[in-house]
Amino acid sequence: MLGVDEAGRGPVLGPMVYGVAFCPLSQKSVLQSLGCADSKALTEEKRDDIFTKMLTEDKSKDNVGWIAEVISPNYISNSMYRRVKHSLNEVSMNSAISLIKKVIQDGANLAEIYVDTVGPPEKYQAKLAEIFPNIKITVAKKADSIYPIVSAASIVAKVTRDHALKVWKFKEGLDMDHTQFGSGYPGDPLTKKFIREQIDNVFGYPLLVRFSWSTAELMLQEKAAPCTFEESEEASPNKKAAGTKSISCFFSPKDEKKSRKRHKFFEERCLTVTNPFE
């Protein structure tokens, strides 16, 4: 069986992390002995302790596998702003699906998949069932508090994100650590202070910031130099801009009463125009 969960969906700072955990159906007791329960109810220290046991204890190493994917703040914002927009739900689902496929490619014989929902559970479950038709799929709200395997995946994701923030190095040259920018959630006073103060009026924010979040967008509108972006919606292919000539006019004779003289190349070879559809 395999569980899927994420960490860092809501913050304006830092990556979103998707985690999967998997183990034999006959070894559910290993998850219970590790203490996998509702990860949101666990302290950071307890999550770190469980994850350490997953990495070091023989029974866990032999029976519980895991993978994490770190999705950068820049990738999230670029996906939401690009011409063909990718919503956060789509980014999330694509990550979950690619991780499941990776586990299968690595040789796991999956029989059951449990997923903490992104959006309506029924729609998400139907999508996964179509991609993985031979596997029992269960998508549920608060799955990390119901299924220990999802709780294990949640611990993988949360610990990975927490440590990613702790070791974050600013390529922009800022000399600060996670104790100065907080949890990354918009309501955190340290995060608010960071968003308010660490803004360049030309280049915007460091790569730690999800600039597509309204928290950052509003501050950019207030403090950054004004910018005008091209329209994201392309004009209809059948609609001409004012004053634009039709491309066909370059191939039609200006005087319709006069026929265009055929080029010598065609005359010498006795070539004529035909309609292949007649």
PDB file of C-alpha atoms in Angstrom:
ATOM      1  CA  MET A   1       0.000   0.000   0.000  1.00  0.00           C
ATOM      2  CA  LEU A   2       1.016   3.584  -0.626  1.00  0.00           C
ATOM      3  CA  GLY A   3       0.055   6.895   0.963  1.00  0.00           C
ATOM      4  CA  VAL A   4       0.314  10.389  -0.518  1.00  0.00           C
ATOM      5  CA  ASP A   5       0.332  13.747   1.253  1.00  0.00           C
ATOM      6  CA  GLU A   6       1.850  17.222   0.961  1.00  0.00           C
ATOM      7  CA  ALA A   7       3.293  19.949   3.142  1.00  0.00           C
ATOM      8  CA  GLY A   8       3.453  23.675   2.506  1.00  0.00           C
ATOM      9  CA  ARG A   9       0.440  24.188   0.271  1.00  0.00           C
ATOM     10  CA  GLY A  10      -0.621  27.478   1.868  1.00  0.00           C
ATOM     11  CA  PRO A  11       2.579  29.388   2.772  1.00  0.00           C
ATOM     12  CA  VAL A  12       3.774  32.410   0.804  1.00  0.00           C
ATOM     13  CA  LEU A  13       7.396  31.426   1.537  1.00  0.00           C
ATOM     14  CA  GLY A  14       9.273  28.269   0.675  1.00  0.00           C
ATOM     15  CA  PRO A  15       8.629  25.131  -1.347  1.00  0.00           C
ATOM     16  CA  MET A  16       5.682  22.784  -1.388  1.00  0.00           C
ATOM     17  CA  VAL A  17       6.744  19.196  -0.749  1.00  0.00           C
ATOM     18  CA  TYR A  18       4.917  16.064  -1.852  1.00  0.00           C
ATOM     19  CA  GLY A  19       5.711  12.837  -0.057  1.00  0.00           C
ATOM     20  CA  VAL A  20       4.778   9.203  -0.563  1.00  0.00           C
ATOM     21  CA  ALA A  21       5.328   6.300   1.795  1.00  0.00           C
ATOM     22  CA  PHE A  22       4.742   2.647   0.977  1.00  0.00           C
ATOM     23  CA  CYS A  23       4.978  -0.718   2.717  1.00  0.00           C
ATOM     24  CA  PRO A  24       3.696  -4.318   2.403  1.00  0.00           C
ATOM     25  CA  LEU A  25       0.066  -4.820   3.399  1.00  0.00           C
ATOM     26  CA  SER A  26       1.242  -7.422   5.899  1.00  0.00           C
ATOM     27  CA  GLN A  27       3.478  -4.898   7.698  1.00  0.00           C
ATOM     28  CA  LYS A  28       0.936  -2.301   8.843  1.00  0.00           C
ATOM     29  CA  SER A  29       2.090  -2.895  12.418  1.00  0.00           C
ATOM     30  CA  VAL A  30       5.453  -1.284  11.551  1.00  0.00           C
ATOM     31  CA  LEU A  31       3.679   2.021  10.905  1.00  0.00           C
ATOM     32  CA  GLN A  32       1.912   1.783  14.246  1.00  0.00           C
ATOM     33  CA  SER A  33       5.141   0.979  16.095  1.00  0.00           C
ATOM     34  CA  LEU A  34       6.735   4.053  14.496  1.00  0.00           C
ATOM     35  CA  GLY A  35       3.953   6.207  15.894  1.00  0.00           C
ATOM     36  CA  CYS A  36       2.456   7.276  12.583  1.00  0.00           C
ATOM     37  CA  ALA A  37      -0.744   9.070  13.462  1.00  0.00           C
ATOM     38  CA  ASP A  38      -2.301  12.391  12.552  1.00  0.00           C
ATOM     39  CA  SER A  39       0.866  14.278  11.590  1.00  0.00           C
ATOM     40  CA  LYS A  40      -0.777  17.656  12.243  1.00  0.00           C
ATOM     41  CA  ALA A  41      -1.212  16.624  15.881  1.00  0.00           C
ATOM     42  CA  LEU A  42       2.489  15.747  16.202  1.00  0.00           C
ATOM     43  CA  THR A  43       5.112  18.229  17.322  1.00  0.00           C
ATOM     44  CA  GLU A  44       8.023  19.046  15.014  1.00  0.00           C
ATOM     45  CA  GLU A  45      10.344  17.129  17.354  1.00  0.00           C
ATOM     46  CA  LYS A  46       8.099  14.045  17.234  1.00  0.00           C
ATOM     47  CA  ARG A  47       7.948  14.142  13.423  1.00  0.00           C
ATOM     48  CA  ASP A  48      11.743  14.398  13.274  1.00  0.00           C
ATOM     49  CA  ASP A  49      12.017  11.440  15.667  1.00  0.00           C
ATOM     50  CA  ILE A  50       9.677   9.249  13.570  1.00  0.00           C
ATOM     51  CA  PHE A  51      11.470  10.157  10.343  1.00  0.00           C
ATOM     52  CA  THR A  52      14.840   9.343  11.930  1.00  0.00           C
ATOM     53  CA  LYS A  53      13.495   5.914  12.935  1.00  0.00           C
ATOM     54  CA  MET A  54      12.287   5.351   9.358  1.00  0.00           C
ATOM     55  CA  LEU A  55      15.878   5.949   8.224  1.00  0.00           C
ATOM     56  CA  THR A  56      17.731   4.012  10.923  1.00  0.00           C
ATOM     57  CA  GLU A  57      15.685   1.182  12.464  1.00  0.00           C
ATOM     58  CA  ASP A  58      16.087  -2.134  10.649  1.00  0.00           C
ATOM     59  CA  LYS A  59      12.405  -3.075  10.670  1.00  0.00           C
ATOM     60  CA  SER A  60      11.471   0.288   9.201  1.00  0.00           C
ATOM     61  CA  LYS A  61      14.277   0.289   6.621  1.00  0.00           C
ATOM     62  CA  ASP A  62      13.271  -3.215   5.495  1.00  0.00           C
ATOM     63  CA  ASN A  63       9.550  -2.498   5.174  1.00  0.00           C
ATOM     64  CA  VAL A  64       8.831   1.204   4.666  1.00  0.00           C
ATOM     65  CA  GLY A  65       9.914   3.076   1.544  1.00  0.00           C
ATOM     66  CA  TRP A  66       9.422   6.765   0.792  1.00  0.00           C
ATOM     67  CA  ILE A  67      10.064   9.464  -1.804  1.00  0.00           C
ATOM     68  CA  ALA A  68       9.752  13.245  -1.549  1.00  0.00           C
ATOM     69  CA  GLU A  69       9.502  15.845  -4.298  1.00  0.00           C
ATOM     70  CA  VAL A  70      10.388  19.446  -3.482  1.00  0.00           C
ATOM     71  CA  ILE A  71       8.480  21.934  -5.663  1.00  0.00           C
ATOM     72  CA  SER A  72      10.191  25.317  -5.600  1.00  0.00           C
ATOM     73  CA  PRO A  73       8.348  28.596  -4.924  1.00  0.00           C
ATOM     74  CA  ASN A  74       9.503  29.873  -8.315  1.00  0.00           C
ATOM     75  CA  TYR A  75       8.075  26.843 -10.150  1.00  0.00           C
ATOM     76  CA  ILE A  76       4.725  27.235  -8.378  1.00  0.00           C
ATOM     77  CA  SER A  77       4.429  30.931  -9.268  1.00  0.00           C
ATOM     78  CA  ASN A  78       5.620  30.480 -12.848  1.00  0.00           C
ATOM     79  CA  SER A  79       3.062  27.680 -13.343  1.00  0.00           C
ATOM     80  CA  MET A  80       0.246  29.913 -12.095  1.00  0.00           C
ATOM     81  CA  TYR A  81       1.330  32.902 -14.210  1.00  0.00           C
ATOM     82  CA  ARG A  82       2.326  31.292 -17.488  1.00  0.00           C
ATOM     83  CA  ARG A  83       0.247  31.670 -20.656  1.00  0.00           C
ATOM     84  CA  VAL A  84      -1.332  28.224 -20.294  1.00  0.00           C
ATOM     85  CA  LYS A  85      -1.884  28.472 -16.553  1.00  0.00           C
ATOM     86  CA  HIS A  86      -1.370  25.570 -14.176  1.00  0.00           C
ATOM     87  CA  SER A  87      -3.344  25.902 -10.958  1.00  0.00           C
ATOM     88  CA  LEU A  88      -1.882  24.795  -7.644  1.00  0.00           C
ATOM     89  CA  ASN A  89      -4.258  21.813  -7.751  1.00  0.00           C
ATOM     90  CA  GLU A  90      -2.838  20.739 -11.111  1.00  0.00           C
ATOM     91  CA  VAL A  91       0.750  21.145  -9.886  1.00  0.00           C
ATOM     92  CA  SER A  92      -0.165  19.070  -6.827  1.00  0.00           C
ATOM     93  CA  MET A  93      -1.892  16.293  -8.756  1.00  0.00           C
ATOM     94  CA  ASN A  94       0.925  16.054 -11.298  1.00  0.00           C
ATOM     95  CA  SER A  95       3.461  15.662  -8.495  1.00  0.00           C
ATOM     96  CA  ALA A  96       1.423  12.956  -6.756  1.00  0.00           C
ATOM     97  CA  ILE A  97       0.890  11.019 -10.003  1.00  0.00           C
ATOM     98  CA  SER A  98       4.573  11.190 -10.975  1.00  0.00           C
ATOM     99  CA  LEU A  99       5.628   9.918  -7.527  1.00  0.00           C
ATOM    100  CA  ILE A 100       3.203   6.989  -7.699  1.00  0.00           C
ATOM    101  CA  LYS A 101       4.507   6.110 -11.168  1.00  0.00           C
ATOM    102  CA  LYS A 102       8.069   6.303  -9.857  1.00  0.00           C
ATOM    103  CA  VAL A 103       7.309   3.820  -7.074  1.00  0.00           C
ATOM    104  CA  ILE A 104       5.710   1.415  -9.583  1.00  0.00           C
ATOM    105  CA  GLN A 105       8.665   1.779 -11.980  1.00  0.00           C
ATOM    106  CA  ASP A 106      11.015   0.960  -9.112  1.00  0.00           C
ATOM    107  CA  GLY A 107       9.277  -2.406  -8.711  1.00  0.00           C
ATOM    108  CA  ALA A 108       6.628  -1.979  -6.016  1.00  0.00           C
ATOM    109  CA  ASN A 109       3.533  -4.111  -6.632  1.00  0.00           C
ATOM    110  CA  LEU A 110       0.914  -1.632  -5.448  1.00  0.00           C
ATOM    111  CA  ALA A 111      -2.536  -2.924  -4.482  1.00  0.00           C
ATOM    112  CA  GLU A 112      -3.895   0.042  -2.532  1.00  0.00           C
ATOM    113  CA  ILE A 113      -3.322   3.824  -2.715  1.00  0.00           C
ATOM    114  CA  TYR A 114      -4.533   6.310  -0.098  1.00  0.00           C
ATOM    115  CA  VAL A 115      -4.431  10.039  -0.821  1.00  0.00           C
ATOM    116  CA  ASP A 116      -5.129  13.161   1.219  1.00  0.00           C
ATOM    117  CA  THR A 117      -7.414  15.082  -1.082  1.00  0.00           C
ATOM    118  CA  VAL A 118      -6.660  18.072  -3.275  1.00  0.00           C
ATOM    119  CA  GLY A 119     -10.008  19.557  -4.286  1.00  0.00           C
ATOM    120  CA  PRO A 120     -13.179  17.402  -4.470  1.00  0.00           C
ATOM    121  CA  PRO A 121     -12.310  13.808  -3.394  1.00  0.00           C
ATOM    122  CA  GLU A 122     -14.612  12.155  -5.946  1.00  0.00           C
ATOM    123  CA  LYS A 123     -13.097  13.995  -8.918  1.00  0.00           C
ATOM    124  CA  TYR A 124      -9.524  13.332  -7.798  1.00  0.00           C
ATOM    125  CA  GLN A 125     -10.260   9.660  -7.085  1.00  0.00           C
ATOM    126  CA  ALA A 126     -11.823   9.191 -10.526  1.00  0.00           C
ATOM    127  CA  LYS A 127      -8.769  10.731 -12.178  1.00  0.00           C
ATOM    128  CA  LEU A 128      -6.367   8.445 -10.299  1.00  0.00           C
ATOM    129  CA  ALA A 129      -8.546   5.386 -10.955  1.00  0.00           C
ATOM    130  CA  GLU A 130      -8.368   6.125 -14.682  1.00  0.00           C
ATOM    131  CA  ILE A 131      -4.560   6.327 -14.577  1.00  0.00           C
ATOM    132  CA  PHE A 132      -4.112   3.335 -12.233  1.00  0.00           C
ATOM    133  CA  PRO A 133      -7.094   1.080 -13.107  1.00  0.00           C
ATOM    134  CA  ASN A 134      -5.791  -2.055 -11.384  1.00  0.00           C
ATOM    135  CA  ILE A 135      -5.161  -0.467  -7.994  1.00  0.00           C
ATOM    136  CA  LYS A 136      -7.702   0.244  -5.240  1.00  0.00           C
ATOM    137  CA  ILE A 137      -7.774   4.050  -4.868  1.00  0.00           C
ATOM    138  CA  THR A 138      -9.051   5.883  -1.786  1.00  0.00           C
ATOM    139  CA  VAL A 139      -9.052   9.702  -1.731  1.00  0.00           C
ATOM    140  CA  ALA A 140     -10.319  11.307   1.461  1.00  0.00           C
ATOM    141  CA  LYS A 141     -10.243  14.518   3.431  1.00  0.00           C
ATOM    142  CA  LYS A 142      -7.921  14.389   6.463  1.00  0.00           C
ATOM    143  CA  ALA A 143      -6.576  11.059   5.234  1.00  0.00           C
ATOM    144  CA  ASP A 144      -3.410  11.628   7.277  1.00  0.00           C
ATOM    145  CA  SER A 145      -5.475  11.265  10.479  1.00  0.00           C
ATOM    146  CA  ILE A 146      -7.310   8.166   9.191  1.00  0.00           C
ATOM    147  CA  TYR A 147      -4.690   6.049   7.424  1.00  0.00           C
ATOM    148  CA  PRO A 148      -1.248   5.471   9.012  1.00  0.00           C
ATOM    149  CA  ILE A 149       0.395   5.122   5.585  1.00  0.00           C
ATOM    150  CA  VAL A 150      -0.791   8.636   4.652  1.00  0.00           C
ATOM    151  CA  SER A 151       0.406   9.902   8.011  1.00  0.00           C
ATOM    152  CA  ALA A 152       3.841   8.437   7.193  1.00  0.00           C
ATOM    153  CA  ALA A 153       3.793  10.250   3.840  1.00  0.00           C
ATOM    154  CA  SER A 154       2.770  13.452   5.604  1.00  0.00           C
ATOM    155  CA  ILE A 155       5.698  13.136   8.022  1.00  0.00           C
ATOM    156  CA  VAL A 156       8.080  12.667   5.083  1.00  0.00           C
ATOM    157  CA  ALA A 157       6.702  15.797   3.399  1.00  0.00           C
ATOM    158  CA  LYS A 158       6.597  17.994   6.522  1.00  0.00           C
ATOM    159  CA  VAL A 159      10.068  17.072   7.774  1.00  0.00           C
ATOM    160  CA  THR A 160      11.520  17.621   4.295  1.00  0.00           C
ATOM    161  CA  ARG A 161       9.919  21.069   4.003  1.00  0.00           C
ATOM    162  CA  ASP A 162      10.922  22.089   7.539  1.00  0.00           C
ATOM    163  CA  HIS A 163      14.544  21.191   6.861  1.00  0.00           C
ATOM    164  CA  ALA A 164      14.491  22.847   3.433  1.00  0.00           C
ATOM    165  CA  LEU A 165      13.580  26.120   5.164  1.00  0.00           C
ATOM    166  CA  LYS A 166      16.201  25.637   7.863  1.00  0.00           C
ATOM    167  CA  VAL A 167      19.040  25.240   5.355  1.00  0.00           C
ATOM    168  CA  TRP A 168      17.745  27.777   2.805  1.00  0.00           C
ATOM    169  CA  LYS A 169      20.549  29.853   1.264  1.00  0.00           C
ATOM    170  CA  PHE A 170      19.618  33.125  -0.403  1.00  0.00           C
ATOM    171  CA  LYS A 171      21.205  33.434  -3.844  1.00  0.00           C
ATOM    172  CA  GLU A 172      20.317  37.120  -3.668  1.00  0.00           C
ATOM    173  CA  GLY A 173      22.909  37.696  -0.943  1.00  0.00           C
ATOM    174  CA  LEU A 174      20.607  38.082   2.066  1.00  0.00           C
ATOM    175  CA  ASP A 175      22.321  37.109   5.303  1.00  0.00           C
ATOM    176  CA  MET A 176      19.474  35.632   7.348  1.00  0.00           C
ATOM    177  CA  ASP A 177      18.077  32.254   8.381  1.00  0.00           C
ATOM    178  CA  HIS A 178      14.650  30.745   9.013  1.00  0.00           C
ATOM    179  CA  THR A 179      14.410  32.260  12.495  1.00  0.00           C
ATOM    180  CA  GLN A 180      14.128  35.659  10.804  1.00  0.00           C
ATOM    181  CA  PHE A 181      11.452  34.885   8.190  1.00  0.00           C
ATOM    182  CA  GLY A 182       9.264  32.531  10.214  1.00  0.00           C
ATOM    183  CA  SER A 183       7.083  29.632   9.113  1.00  0.00           C
ATOM    184  CA  GLY A 184       6.213  31.156   5.746  1.00  0.00           C
ATOM    185  CA  TYR A 185       2.480  31.337   6.452  1.00  0.00           C
ATOM    186  CA  PRO A 186       0.903  34.736   5.670  1.00  0.00           C
ATOM    187  CA  GLY A 187      -0.352  35.145   9.239  1.00  0.00           C
ATOM    188  CA  ASP A 188       3.095  34.693  10.819  1.00  0.00           C
ATOM    189  CA  PRO A 189       4.382  38.103  12.084  1.00  0.00           C
ATOM    190  CA  LEU A 190       7.963  37.286  11.014  1.00  0.00           C
ATOM    191  CA  THR A 191       6.751  36.300   7.543  1.00  0.00           C
ATOM    192  CA  LYS A 192       4.711  39.503   7.266  1.00  0.00           C
ATOM    193  CA  LYS A 193       7.793  41.520   8.261  1.00  0.00           C
ATOM    194  CA  PHE A 194       9.915  39.693   5.652  1.00  0.00           C
ATOM    195  CA  ILE A 195       7.350  40.312   2.879  1.00  0.00           C
ATOM    196  CA  ARG A 196       7.105  43.965   3.830  1.00  0.00           C
ATOM    197  CA  GLU A 197      10.844  44.671   4.115  1.00  0.00           C
ATOM    198  CA  GLN A 198      12.661  42.321   1.704  1.00  0.00           C
ATOM    199  CA  ILE A 199      11.382  43.779  -1.543  1.00  0.00           C
ATOM    200  CA  ASP A 200      13.387  45.299  -4.375  1.00  0.00           C
ATOM    201  CA  ASN A 201      11.416  47.897  -6.313  1.00  0.00           C
ATOM    202  CA  VAL A 202      12.766  46.546  -9.625  1.00  0.00           C
ATOM    203  CA  PHE A 203      13.512  42.848  -9.105  1.00  0.00           C
ATOM    204  CA  GLY A 204      10.770  42.096  -6.604  1.00  0.00           C
ATOM    205  CA  TYR A 205      11.365  39.277  -4.146  1.00  0.00           C
ATOM    206  CA  PRO A 206      14.016  36.625  -3.438  1.00  0.00           C
ATOM    207  CA  LEU A 207      13.339  33.151  -4.830  1.00  0.00           C
ATOM    208  CA  LEU A 208      12.036  32.053  -1.434  1.00  0.00           C
ATOM    209  CA  VAL A 209       8.798  33.989  -2.088  1.00  0.00           C
ATOM    210  CA  ARG A 210       5.812  32.724  -4.068  1.00  0.00           C
ATOM    211  CA  PHE A 211       5.231  35.975  -5.927  1.00  0.00           C
ATOM    212  CA  SER A 212       1.875  34.761  -7.285  1.00  0.00           C
ATOM    213  CA  TRP A 213       0.376  34.755  -3.770  1.00  0.00           C
ATOM    214  CA  SER A 214      -1.916  37.709  -3.089  1.00  0.00           C
ATOM    215  CA  THR A 215       0.160  38.632  -0.011  1.00  0.00           C
ATOM    216  CA  ALA A 216       3.197  39.250  -2.222  1.00  0.00           C
ATOM    217  CA  GLU A 217       1.194  40.627  -5.169  1.00  0.00           C
ATOM    218  CA  LEU A 218      -0.363  43.404  -3.097  1.00  0.00           C
ATOM    219  CA  MET A 219       2.999  44.432  -1.649  1.00  0.00           C
ATOM    220  CA  LEU A 220       4.556  44.500  -5.124  1.00  0.00           C
ATOM    221  CA  GLN A 221       1.729  46.700  -6.377  1.00  0.00           C
ATOM    222  CA  GLU A 222       2.283  49.053  -3.460  1.00  0.00           C
ATOM    223  CA  LYS A 223       6.098  49.266  -3.389  1.00  0.00           C
ATOM    224  CA  ALA A 224       7.573  47.980  -6.654  1.00  0.00           C
ATOM    225  CA  ALA A 225       8.038  49.919  -9.893  1.00  0.00           C
ATOM    226  CA  PRO A 226       4.893  49.688 -12.059  1.00  0.00           C
ATOM    227  CA  CYS A 227       5.041  47.171 -14.917  1.00  0.00           C
ATOM    228  CA  THR A 228       2.815  46.503 -17.884  1.00  0.00           C
ATOM    229  CA  PHE A 229       2.642  42.902 -19.077  1.00  0.00           C
ATOM    230  CA  GLU A 230       1.403  41.683 -22.421  1.00  0.00           C
ATOM    231  CA  GLU A 231      -2.080  40.240 -22.462  1.00  0.00           C
ATOM    232  CA  SER A 232      -2.133  36.608 -21.384  1.00  0.00           C
ATOM    233  CA  GLU A 233      -5.066  35.861 -23.684  1.00  0.00           C
ATOM    234  CA  GLU A 234      -4.047  35.455 -27.318  1.00  0.00           C
ATOM    235  CA  ALA A 235      -6.211  37.172 -29.922  1.00  0.00           C
ATOM    236  CA  SER A 236      -8.629  34.975 -31.836  1.00  0.00           C
ATOM    237  CA  PRO A 237      -6.959  33.620 -35.002  1.00  0.00           C
ATOM    238  CA  ASN A 238      -9.976  34.797 -37.042  1.00  0.00           C
ATOM    239  CA  LYS A 239      -9.889  38.327 -35.675  1.00  0.00           C
ATOM    240  CA  LYS A 240      -7.658  40.900 -37.404  1.00  0.00           C
ATOM    241  CA  ALA A 241      -6.264  43.899 -35.600  1.00  0.00           C
ATOM    242  CA  ALA A 242      -7.314  47.261 -37.023  1.00  0.00           C
ATOM    243  CA  GLY A 243      -5.245  48.223 -40.075  1.00  0.00           C
ATOM    244  CA  THR A 244      -3.789  44.716 -40.482  1.00  0.00           C
ATOM    245  CA  LYS A 245      -3.803  43.324 -44.023  1.00  0.00           C
ATOM    246  CA  SER A 246      -4.971  39.838 -44.720  1.00  0.00           C
ATOM    247  CA  ILE A 247      -2.105  37.533 -45.673  1.00  0.00           C
ATOM    248  CA  SER A 248      -4.086  36.414 -48.738  1.00  0.00           C
ATOM    249  CA  CYS A 249      -3.805  39.880 -50.265  1.00  0.00           C
ATOM    250  CA  PHE A 250      -0.124  39.274 -50.917  1.00  0.00           C
ATOM    251  CA  PHE A 251      -0.982  36.385 -53.231  1.00  0.00           C
ATOM    252  CA  SER A 252      -3.950  37.833 -55.137  1.00  0.00           C
ATOM    253  CA  PRO A 253      -3.529  40.078 -58.205  1.00  0.00           C
ATOM    254  CA  LYS A 254      -4.239  43.726 -57.402  1.00  0.00           C
ATOM    255  CA  ASP A 255      -6.398  44.013 -60.510  1.00  0.00           C
ATOM    256  CA  GLU A 256      -8.813  41.091 -60.409  1.00  0.00           C
ATOM    257  CA  LYS A 257      -9.643  41.600 -64.142  1.00  0.00           C
ATOM    258  CA  LYS A 258      -6.101  40.801 -65.127  1.00  0.00           C
ATOM    259  CA  SER A 259      -4.747  37.323 -64.700  1.00  0.00           C
ATOM    260  CA  ARG A 260      -1.295  37.005 -63.207  1.00  0.00           C
ATOM    261  CA  LYS A 261       1.373  36.025 -65.711  1.00  0.00           C
ATOM    262  CA  ARG A 262       2.624  32.544 -65.067  1.00  0.00           C
ATOM    263  CA  HIS A 263       6.270  32.175 -64.208  1.00  0.00           C
ATOM    264  CA  LYS A 264       8.569  30.792 -66.877  1.00  0.00           C
ATOM    265  CA  PHE A 265       9.472  27.897 -64.595  1.00  0.00           C
ATOM    266  CA  PHE A 266       5.901  26.550 -64.753  1.00  0.00           C
ATOM    267  CA  GLU A 267       5.396  27.235 -68.475  1.00  0.00           C
ATOM    268  CA  GLU A 268       8.538  25.351 -69.492  1.00  0.00           C
ATOM    269  CA  ARG A 269       7.457  22.303 -67.521  1.00  0.00           C
ATOM    270  CA  CYS A 270       3.818  22.452 -68.617  1.00  0.00           C
ATOM    271  CA  LEU A 271       2.676  22.602 -64.986  1.00  0.00           C
ATOM    272  CA  THR A 272      -0.889  23.624 -64.184  1.00  0.00           C
ATOM    273  CA  VAL A 273      -2.775  24.355 -60.974  1.00  0.00           C
ATOM    274  CA  THR A 274      -5.160  21.648 -59.814  1.00  0.00           C
ATOM    275  CA  ASN A 275      -7.485  21.194 -56.849  1.00  0.00           C
ATOM    276  CA  PRO A 276      -6.736  17.837 -55.159  1.00  0.00           C
ATOM    277  CA  PHE A 277     -10.129  17.868 -53.442  1.00  0.00           C
ATOM    278  CA  GLU A 278     -12.195  17.969 -56.660  1.00  0.00           C
TER     279      GLU A 278
END
